[in-house]
XYZ file of C-alpha atoms in Angstrom:
574
model
C -18.120 -41.081 -8.865
C -16.643 -44.330 -7.685
C -18.733 -47.030 -6.206
C -19.237 -46.815 -2.462
C -19.489 -49.932 -0.402
C -21.408 -50.234 2.830
C -19.880 -52.219 5.595
C -22.493 -53.821 7.816
C -21.046 -55.516 10.812
C -23.642 -57.571 12.572
C -23.520 -58.546 16.158
C -26.148 -60.886 17.503
C -26.903 -59.901 21.038
C -29.215 -62.368 22.737
C -30.368 -60.317 25.660
C -32.722 -61.163 28.461
C -34.961 -58.644 30.129
C -33.601 -57.137 33.304
C -35.154 -57.212 36.754
C -34.251 -55.260 39.863
C -31.859 -57.949 41.088
C -30.470 -59.331 37.814
C -29.095 -58.219 34.436
C -29.358 -59.821 31.061
C -26.485 -61.644 29.454
C -23.893 -59.613 27.577
C -24.060 -59.109 23.839
C -23.019 -62.091 21.809
C -20.135 -61.922 19.381
C -20.802 -60.053 16.134
C -21.263 -62.057 12.971
C -18.540 -62.131 10.352
C -18.306 -58.711 8.732
C -18.903 -58.170 5.093
C -16.850 -58.089 2.892
C -15.237 -61.215 4.134
C -11.678 -60.000 3.799
C -12.434 -57.255 6.316
C -11.249 -54.615 3.849
C -13.451 -51.882 2.428
C -12.884 -49.026 0.048
C -13.215 -45.685 1.810
C -16.945 -44.924 1.800
C -18.687 -41.603 2.026
C -20.820 -43.094 4.796
C -19.995 -46.258 6.729
C -22.621 -47.970 8.886
C -21.738 -50.288 11.755
C -24.698 -52.536 12.673
C -25.420 -55.199 15.230
C -28.431 -57.071 16.501
C -29.961 -56.136 19.803
C -33.000 -56.575 21.921
C -35.686 -53.919 22.021
C -35.146 -51.448 24.864
C -31.401 -52.051 25.144
C -28.909 -49.212 24.915
C -25.347 -49.432 23.635
C -21.941 -47.782 23.785
C -19.775 -47.946 20.667
C -15.977 -47.915 20.697
C -14.095 -47.258 17.427
C -10.519 -46.331 16.560
C -7.199 -47.315 15.065
C -5.796 -48.907 18.247
C -6.729 -52.227 19.834
C -8.215 -50.269 22.716
C -10.537 -48.022 20.723
C -12.054 -44.935 22.362
C -15.733 -44.390 23.075
C -17.351 -42.651 20.096
C -21.063 -43.021 20.910
C -22.884 -43.438 24.228
C -26.274 -44.831 25.176
C -27.546 -45.513 21.665
C -31.067 -46.916 21.492
C -30.534 -47.924 17.868
C -28.478 -50.954 16.823
C -26.419 -49.100 14.224
C -23.898 -46.245 14.137
C -22.633 -43.891 11.396
C -19.024 -42.934 12.181
C -17.390 -39.770 10.945
C -15.188 -39.860 7.883
C -12.459 -42.460 8.171
C -8.909 -42.339 6.895
C -8.057 -44.319 3.793
C -5.537 -47.160 4.012
C -5.994 -47.589 7.773
C -6.805 -50.422 10.196
C -9.786 -49.835 12.508
C -11.029 -51.692 15.636
C -14.458 -51.558 17.196
C -16.720 -53.181 19.768
C -20.194 -52.718 21.280
C -21.035 -52.646 25.009
C -24.500 -53.179 26.440
C -25.076 -50.185 28.716
C -27.260 -52.432 30.896
C -24.180 -54.425 31.846
C -21.032 -52.434 31.143
C -18.885 -55.099 32.834
C -19.342 -57.301 29.799
C -18.740 -56.402 26.211
C -18.732 -57.890 22.770
C -15.516 -59.100 21.147
C -13.086 -56.780 19.365
C -13.534 -56.698 15.606
C -11.428 -55.012 12.941
C -11.585 -53.892 9.363
C -9.292 -52.003 7.001
C -10.006 -49.205 4.569
C -8.485 -49.379 1.127
C -6.152 -46.643 -0.134
C -8.909 -45.016 -2.170
C -8.707 -43.173 -5.500
C -7.278 -39.616 -5.602
C -9.005 -36.934 -7.657
C -7.734 -35.819 -11.017
C -5.228 -32.976 -11.188
C -6.809 -29.511 -11.522
C -6.106 -27.688 -14.764
C -4.969 -24.112 -14.063
C -6.486 -21.794 -16.617
C -5.689 -18.161 -15.817
C -3.318 -16.337 -15.604
C -1.231 -18.164 -18.197
C 2.164 -19.360 -17.046
C 4.677 -16.514 -17.337
C 2.008 -13.892 -18.093
C 2.203 -10.193 -17.220
C -0.999 -9.260 -15.411
C -2.226 -5.715 -14.796
C -5.168 -6.516 -12.546
C -5.685 -5.926 -8.866
C -6.556 -8.287 -7.382
C -5.524 -11.017 -9.791
C -8.242 -13.651 -10.185
C -6.802 -17.176 -10.319
C -9.068 -19.679 -12.092
C -8.956 -23.426 -12.665
C -11.053 -26.469 -13.503
C -12.983 -28.583 -12.689
C -15.813 -26.984 -10.777
C -16.073 -28.018 -7.113
C -18.803 -30.425 -6.031
C -20.089 -32.254 -2.985
C -17.035 -34.500 -3.056
C -14.339 -32.028 -4.159
C -12.746 -28.898 -2.647
C -9.483 -27.056 -3.363
C -6.406 -25.836 -1.492
C -4.723 -22.754 -2.971
C -0.965 -22.255 -2.693
C 0.117 -18.711 -3.569
C 3.059 -16.413 -2.856
C 6.254 -14.790 -4.067
C 8.435 -17.876 -3.507
C 8.847 -20.662 -6.099
C 7.404 -23.074 -3.507
C 4.344 -21.007 -2.522
C 2.700 -21.385 0.905
C -0.901 -22.405 1.562
C -3.088 -19.330 1.086
C -6.596 -20.830 1.357
C -7.927 -24.279 2.186
C -11.119 -26.185 1.374
C -12.214 -23.594 -1.180
C -15.621 -24.424 -2.642
C -15.103 -22.445 -5.832
C -13.001 -22.571 -8.969
C -11.493 -19.087 -8.572
C -9.506 -17.149 -5.959
C -8.806 -13.407 -5.625
C -5.071 -12.998 -5.027
C -3.832 -9.672 -3.651
C -0.639 -8.620 -5.404
C 1.949 -5.846 -5.321
C 2.833 -4.364 -8.674
C 6.262 -5.219 -9.981
C 6.495 -8.596 -8.192
C 6.539 -12.175 -9.481
C 4.055 -14.644 -7.963
C 3.809 -18.440 -7.961
C 0.666 -20.529 -7.546
C -0.767 -23.995 -7.743
C -4.121 -25.605 -6.956
C -4.620 -28.842 -5.043
C -7.860 -30.797 -5.407
C -9.065 -32.728 -2.356
C -11.852 -35.310 -2.268
C -13.954 -36.549 0.645
C -11.384 -39.222 1.408
C -8.814 -36.498 2.041
C -6.841 -37.589 -1.001
C -5.262 -34.824 -3.075
C -3.822 -34.113 -6.487
C -1.970 -30.926 -7.404
C -1.592 -28.894 -10.540
C 1.913 -27.850 -11.618
C 3.232 -24.608 -10.113
C 2.781 -21.618 -12.398
C 3.969 -18.017 -12.157
C 3.040 -14.554 -13.401
C 4.349 -11.012 -13.177
C 2.069 -8.461 -11.459
C 2.162 -5.293 -13.519
C 1.019 -1.955 -12.243
C -2.679 -1.517 -12.752
C -3.287 1.806 -14.518
C -5.299 4.224 -12.416
C -4.586 2.383 -9.158
C -2.666 3.849 -6.220
C 0.124 1.987 -4.414
C 2.191 2.578 -1.304
C 5.891 2.783 -2.143
C 7.579 4.255 0.950
C 6.839 4.767 4.629
C 4.967 2.515 7.015
C 1.927 4.719 7.575
C 3.152 5.519 11.087
C 5.128 8.653 11.991
C 8.676 7.939 13.061
C 12.388 8.164 12.387
C 13.223 5.149 10.275
C 16.706 3.688 10.184
C 18.699 3.910 6.969
C 19.472 1.002 4.636
C 15.963 -0.419 4.807
C 13.415 -1.055 2.106
C 11.322 2.079 1.543
C 8.100 0.393 2.726
C 9.849 -0.643 5.951
C 11.249 2.840 6.643
C 9.296 5.176 8.903
C 8.925 8.712 7.586
C 7.594 11.764 9.375
C 5.303 14.007 7.338
C 7.197 13.824 4.033
C 6.534 16.947 1.988
C 7.943 16.317 -1.450
C 9.331 13.802 -3.912
C 11.636 14.091 -6.884
C 13.723 11.887 -9.173
C 17.425 11.999 -9.873
C 18.679 11.762 -13.480
C 18.720 7.950 -13.228
C 15.066 7.917 -12.132
C 15.746 7.028 -8.490
C 13.176 8.215 -5.960
C 14.186 11.151 -3.743
C 12.091 11.877 -0.623
C 11.996 15.070 1.432
C 11.437 13.739 4.962
C 10.181 17.032 6.431
C 9.914 16.332 10.145
C 12.999 14.107 10.203
C 14.997 16.961 8.633
C 16.648 14.832 5.951
C 16.678 13.938 2.257
C 16.577 10.248 1.296
C 17.161 8.470 -1.993
C 16.583 4.881 -3.093
C 19.848 3.159 -4.012
C 19.256 1.391 -7.341
C 21.592 -1.550 -6.637
C 19.874 -2.515 -3.390
C 16.460 -0.822 -3.472
C 17.176 0.541 0.034
C 16.944 4.075 1.373
C 20.151 6.004 2.006
C 20.843 9.547 3.179
C 21.605 12.317 0.683
C 21.681 15.210 3.109
C 20.516 16.135 6.565
C 20.526 14.918 10.093
C 21.506 11.478 11.332
C 19.332 11.684 14.451
C 16.104 13.233 13.172
C 16.649 16.518 15.022
C 16.728 19.960 13.373
C 19.554 22.441 13.429
C 21.662 24.926 11.495
C 24.188 23.634 8.975
C 26.365 26.756 9.210
C 26.394 30.255 10.648
C 24.477 33.325 9.516
C 26.026 35.376 6.712
C 28.813 36.472 6.426
C 29.836 33.191 8.030
C 30.824 30.859 5.191
C 28.486 28.054 4.175
C 30.319 26.398 1.306
C 30.990 22.726 0.637
C 30.026 21.472 4.079
C 29.359 17.758 4.547
C 25.821 17.116 3.317
C 25.410 13.834 5.182
C 24.923 14.574 8.855
C 24.436 18.302 8.334
C 21.766 19.780 10.554
C 18.907 21.180 8.475
C 15.533 22.451 9.623
C 12.322 21.387 7.890
C 13.263 20.875 4.244
C 10.225 21.405 2.034
C 11.288 20.428 -1.493
C 14.137 19.503 -3.804
C 14.697 20.294 -7.465
C 17.070 17.935 -9.276
C 19.315 19.425 -11.953
C 20.368 17.460 -15.042
C 23.852 17.116 -13.546
C 22.356 15.291 -10.522
C 22.865 18.125 -8.054
C 19.842 19.058 -5.956
C 18.474 22.439 -4.962
C 17.061 22.174 -1.447
C 14.517 24.609 -0.010
C 15.546 24.614 3.645
C 12.469 26.305 5.064
C 13.422 27.086 8.646
C 17.069 27.596 7.734
C 15.911 30.529 5.572
C 18.264 29.262 2.892
C 18.368 27.631 -0.501
C 21.095 24.992 -0.584
C 22.841 23.227 -3.458
C 23.569 19.571 -2.671
C 26.158 17.486 -4.434
C 24.712 14.127 -3.324
C 26.806 12.282 -0.757
C 29.560 14.895 -1.145
C 28.843 18.442 -0.009
C 26.274 21.179 0.444
C 26.542 24.945 -0.103
C 24.185 27.853 0.467
C 23.275 29.546 -2.836
C 20.516 31.917 -1.651
C 19.578 33.391 1.706
C 21.712 34.253 4.688
C 20.334 31.912 7.341
C 18.320 34.799 8.848
C 14.655 35.530 8.074
C 14.380 38.904 6.391
C 14.277 40.726 3.046
C 16.435 43.152 1.084
C 15.436 44.731 -2.210
C 19.011 45.256 -3.332
C 20.142 43.236 -6.353
C 23.122 41.418 -4.911
C 24.779 38.042 -4.709
C 22.010 35.574 -3.831
C 23.807 34.021 -0.860
C 24.148 37.473 0.674
C 20.451 38.331 0.280
C 18.099 37.377 3.148
C 14.979 35.330 2.372
C 12.106 34.166 4.538
C 10.802 30.574 4.329
C 11.846 29.465 0.821
C 9.470 26.640 -0.115
C 10.145 25.456 -3.690
C 12.146 26.086 -6.846
C 12.341 25.409 -10.594
C 14.976 25.979 -13.262
C 14.217 27.815 -16.484
C 15.581 26.741 -19.858
C 18.056 29.637 -19.607
C 19.443 28.210 -16.381
C 17.910 30.754 -13.987
C 16.683 29.445 -10.633
C 13.202 30.619 -9.639
C 12.207 30.037 -6.011
C 9.336 30.972 -3.744
C 10.273 33.360 -0.947
C 7.111 32.342 0.877
C 6.777 34.671 3.853
C 7.851 37.646 1.758
C 5.081 36.638 -0.686
C 7.216 36.941 -3.775
C 9.100 34.762 -6.243
C 12.842 35.374 -6.554
C 15.184 34.688 -9.473
C 18.843 33.766 -9.224
C 20.522 34.331 -12.565
C 23.384 32.270 -13.953
C 25.813 34.771 -12.455
C 24.450 34.140 -8.944
C 22.688 37.507 -8.584
C 19.193 37.658 -7.064
C 16.152 39.503 -8.478
C 12.433 39.746 -7.711
C 10.599 37.678 -10.325
C 6.910 37.931 -9.340
C 4.786 39.487 -6.624
C 4.953 42.927 -5.070
C 7.947 43.584 -2.870
C 7.560 43.738 0.917
C 7.357 47.204 2.434
C 9.611 48.401 5.265
C 7.489 49.929 8.047
C 10.401 51.184 10.092
C 10.526 48.013 12.150
C 10.218 45.079 9.765
C 9.456 44.073 6.203
C 5.708 43.657 5.685
C 4.634 41.413 2.766
C 2.065 42.750 0.299
C -0.576 40.072 0.135
C -3.743 39.925 -1.962
C -5.247 38.441 -5.086
C -4.614 40.731 -8.023
C -2.636 41.322 -11.186
C -4.035 38.684 -13.551
C -3.333 39.392 -17.228
C -0.645 41.889 -16.252
C 3.047 41.760 -15.344
C 3.793 39.123 -12.701
C 5.950 41.710 -10.878
C 2.761 43.681 -10.129
C 0.700 40.693 -8.967
C -0.214 39.831 -5.417
C -0.282 36.341 -3.867
C -1.433 35.131 -0.495
C 0.715 32.828 1.639
C 1.464 32.663 5.340
C 4.286 31.492 7.570
C 2.628 28.596 9.377
C 2.622 25.823 6.756
C 4.301 25.223 3.421
C 2.646 27.190 0.612
C 3.263 28.251 -2.938
C 5.155 25.363 -4.518
C 6.058 25.653 -8.191
C 6.276 23.735 -11.464
C 7.449 24.531 -14.972
C 6.159 22.993 -18.208
C 8.003 22.151 -21.398
C 7.132 25.545 -22.886
C 8.662 27.396 -19.935
C 5.421 28.507 -18.258
C 5.690 28.579 -14.470
C 2.759 27.422 -12.318
C 2.386 28.792 -8.803
C 0.194 27.478 -5.986
C -1.490 30.618 -4.677
C -2.433 28.582 -1.637
C -4.489 30.929 0.517
C -6.260 32.292 -2.548
C -7.265 28.703 -3.388
C -5.956 29.118 -6.915
C -3.200 28.190 -9.328
C -1.557 31.067 -11.178
C 0.528 30.724 -14.344
C 3.369 33.037 -15.396
C 4.120 32.773 -19.096
C 7.498 33.261 -20.729
C 6.711 36.955 -21.330
C 6.286 37.492 -17.578
C 2.494 37.900 -17.726
C 0.460 36.216 -14.971
C -2.848 34.400 -15.518
C -5.346 32.614 -13.313
C -5.060 28.963 -14.359
C -7.392 27.240 -11.861
C -9.635 28.322 -9.013
C -11.959 31.288 -8.578
C -11.436 35.023 -8.162
C -12.621 36.312 -5.711
C -11.021 33.493 -3.749
C -13.462 30.778 -2.740
C -12.473 27.568 -0.960
C -14.432 24.427 -1.754
C -14.725 21.530 -4.127
C -16.526 21.942 -7.426
C -16.063 22.095 -11.146
C -14.923 18.611 -12.160
C -15.644 18.094 -15.839
C -15.614 21.827 -16.565
C -13.067 24.636 -17.026
C -10.439 24.799 -14.293
C -10.998 28.547 -13.977
C -14.591 27.819 -12.896
C -13.603 25.182 -10.333
C -13.157 25.553 -6.609
C -9.929 24.440 -4.933
C -9.040 24.313 -1.257
C -5.516 25.245 -0.149
C -3.544 23.838 -3.089
C 0.031 23.151 -1.960
C 1.866 21.757 -4.976
C 1.661 21.499 -8.738
C 3.363 19.295 -11.354
C 3.446 19.005 -15.157
C 3.780 15.993 -17.450
C 5.076 15.859 -21.013
C 1.555 15.681 -22.489
C 0.489 19.147 -21.340
C -1.422 17.984 -18.261
C -1.032 19.983 -15.055
C -1.586 18.213 -11.710
C -2.656 19.982 -8.528
C -2.275 18.806 -4.960
C -5.671 20.100 -3.828
C -4.626 19.562 -0.235
C -7.657 20.902 1.605
C -9.923 18.713 -0.514
C -7.733 15.611 0.088
C -7.406 14.968 -3.647
C -5.107 15.326 -6.628
C -6.696 17.001 -9.624
C -5.592 17.266 -13.242
C -6.110 20.034 -15.746
C -5.937 18.685 -19.290
C -4.512 20.722 -22.192
C -8.065 21.808 -23.060
C -8.446 23.371 -19.592
C -10.887 20.786 -18.204
C -10.302 19.756 -14.594
C -10.914 16.285 -13.107
C -10.024 14.400 -9.936
C -7.426 11.661 -10.490
C -6.670 10.509 -6.936
C -8.351 10.639 -3.551
C -11.939 11.093 -2.433
C -13.103 14.739 -2.275
C -13.448 15.958 1.294
C -12.578 12.586 2.826
C -9.273 11.918 4.587
C -8.132 8.417 5.367
C -5.200 6.142 6.011
C -3.052 4.535 3.334
C -4.525 1.089 4.048
C -6.300 1.112 0.662
C -3.079 0.108 -1.097
C -3.659 -1.024 -4.671
C -7.191 0.272 -5.029
C -8.438 2.488 -7.805
C -6.930 5.911 -7.078
C -10.255 7.733 -7.220
C -11.713 5.259 -4.704
C -8.797 5.702 -2.289
C -8.185 8.295 0.397
C -5.320 10.681 1.138
C -4.469 12.714 4.205
C -3.159 16.211 3.450
C -1.099 15.574 0.313
C 1.520 18.355 0.321
C 3.720 17.256 -2.568
C 3.396 15.714 -6.035
C 5.673 14.940 -8.966
C 5.518 13.163 -12.320
C 8.208 10.639 -13.260
C 9.722 10.037 -16.692
C 6.994 7.481 -17.456
C 4.145 9.854 -16.650
C 3.235 8.231 -13.326
C 1.864 10.457 -10.548
C 3.782 10.399 -7.248
C 2.250 11.777 -4.063
C 3.687 12.816 -0.722
C 0.728 11.690 1.417
C 2.018 13.891 4.185
C -0.240 13.248 7.176
C -0.128 9.502 6.438
C 3.700 9.648 6.376
C 3.660 7.727 3.103
C 4.865 8.114 -0.448
C 2.323 6.782 -2.954
C 2.134 6.409 -6.711
C -0.660 6.270 -9.253
C 0.386 4.409 -12.392
C -0.996 5.849 -15.627
């Protein structure tokens, strides 16, 4: 530490005692200050002193102008410790005897020297140009702070980063980051004189932290967001599903805005694939036999889309729930009805799929043979559309005509037998029974109101894959066999390429995973606890969801979640 000098400015005040009708003489002129050249190096504590008579009181004036302001009043002592002074500045001061404020000592001055700046901090971590998979990223540097040294932290996504924290009394700083972004930072040391020295600016790339959950679309507030905005700036309204086109671009089913959005790779902005331009529902075409072929997809009125399945050719199969139709979308070109008639009903006749009525189709998958399997939710069956366009019952017992209407056959039965003889349990109030298919061709079905996942193998035999029979809602079983675990209203299911099966355990506010050995664990959310999406970037199992209705796995194995009641799309990197 550099040497500190003490300036003692002495004023000899020959004062007489005061009586009722007289006052003592004013203070005499101060003695010559020391050092003689009236210049001092910036001290950590400067003392102004003068001589005075016992019992006298003084006002002190000090500043950088020739008419310095009052800085201390009615001092009984004959010295004063001013606050920190600026280096390289001229100061003026005088003392006034309070007993006779009409007279005052002469004006004196002194100058502070420029001072010595601190040494430049050495930034230690992260290394310049590093890829960092931590959240938050801890910035560290040297030296350690001390009584005479603090730090200003400049941090941000611009090459000239803004001030993020000032007067930090530590040698580390927790920097919140968004995965996939580049950040710049530097550290500025500041001593007691206010002099600074900065490190060079460094940068690093924030990688996705495995096991952490991030917001990727939606604002967290329900609304109808304008197009051509960044996904995180676009309001969604209870999104129900996500998918990926062949190029890996994110597709979002914006349920209550009655539209399908996709991220444009060149700009990173949302654009419309199909659906309404005003956020209001409607019918895209008339009820069969009215034609519904190759209508404009963009601007078409649809009513509560629940899911999309993307084909290898880039076309999308849309489950248009309240349109009672399954639509084929050629993105940004046209849309045609491939199953359903636009009217809620059922018909057991094997016929052309777009002449067969369905009731609340909720999800679909394609088999390796090219057949389309979809959930005819209210009719409580799965349907199959073969490559010739004909429709068949694929699983579940057929509805029964009671003379007035078709009555679905609901229940929880049929395991280890033909899927055509099994019973499921869904309703018509919320989306149920979404599907997934694994690499081997097994189809997984959310038997939502039975609180179970069923699996139909390639021989058409159905098995209980997760959840209890008899049906039992709850949360239990993590770390054990999935068939001994409790689920609560599972809404969606997804498969990765490693044999893992993921379950949107919606009623439990979590996403669970069944490993190839059949063991179930929670991989996102907090069991039984709903919350906002404000925990962006936290460990997924320490975060909260709010009625996750849809999930999907991308080509890299990352878990994507439609956090429906939070109106967000979120991702857990793996």
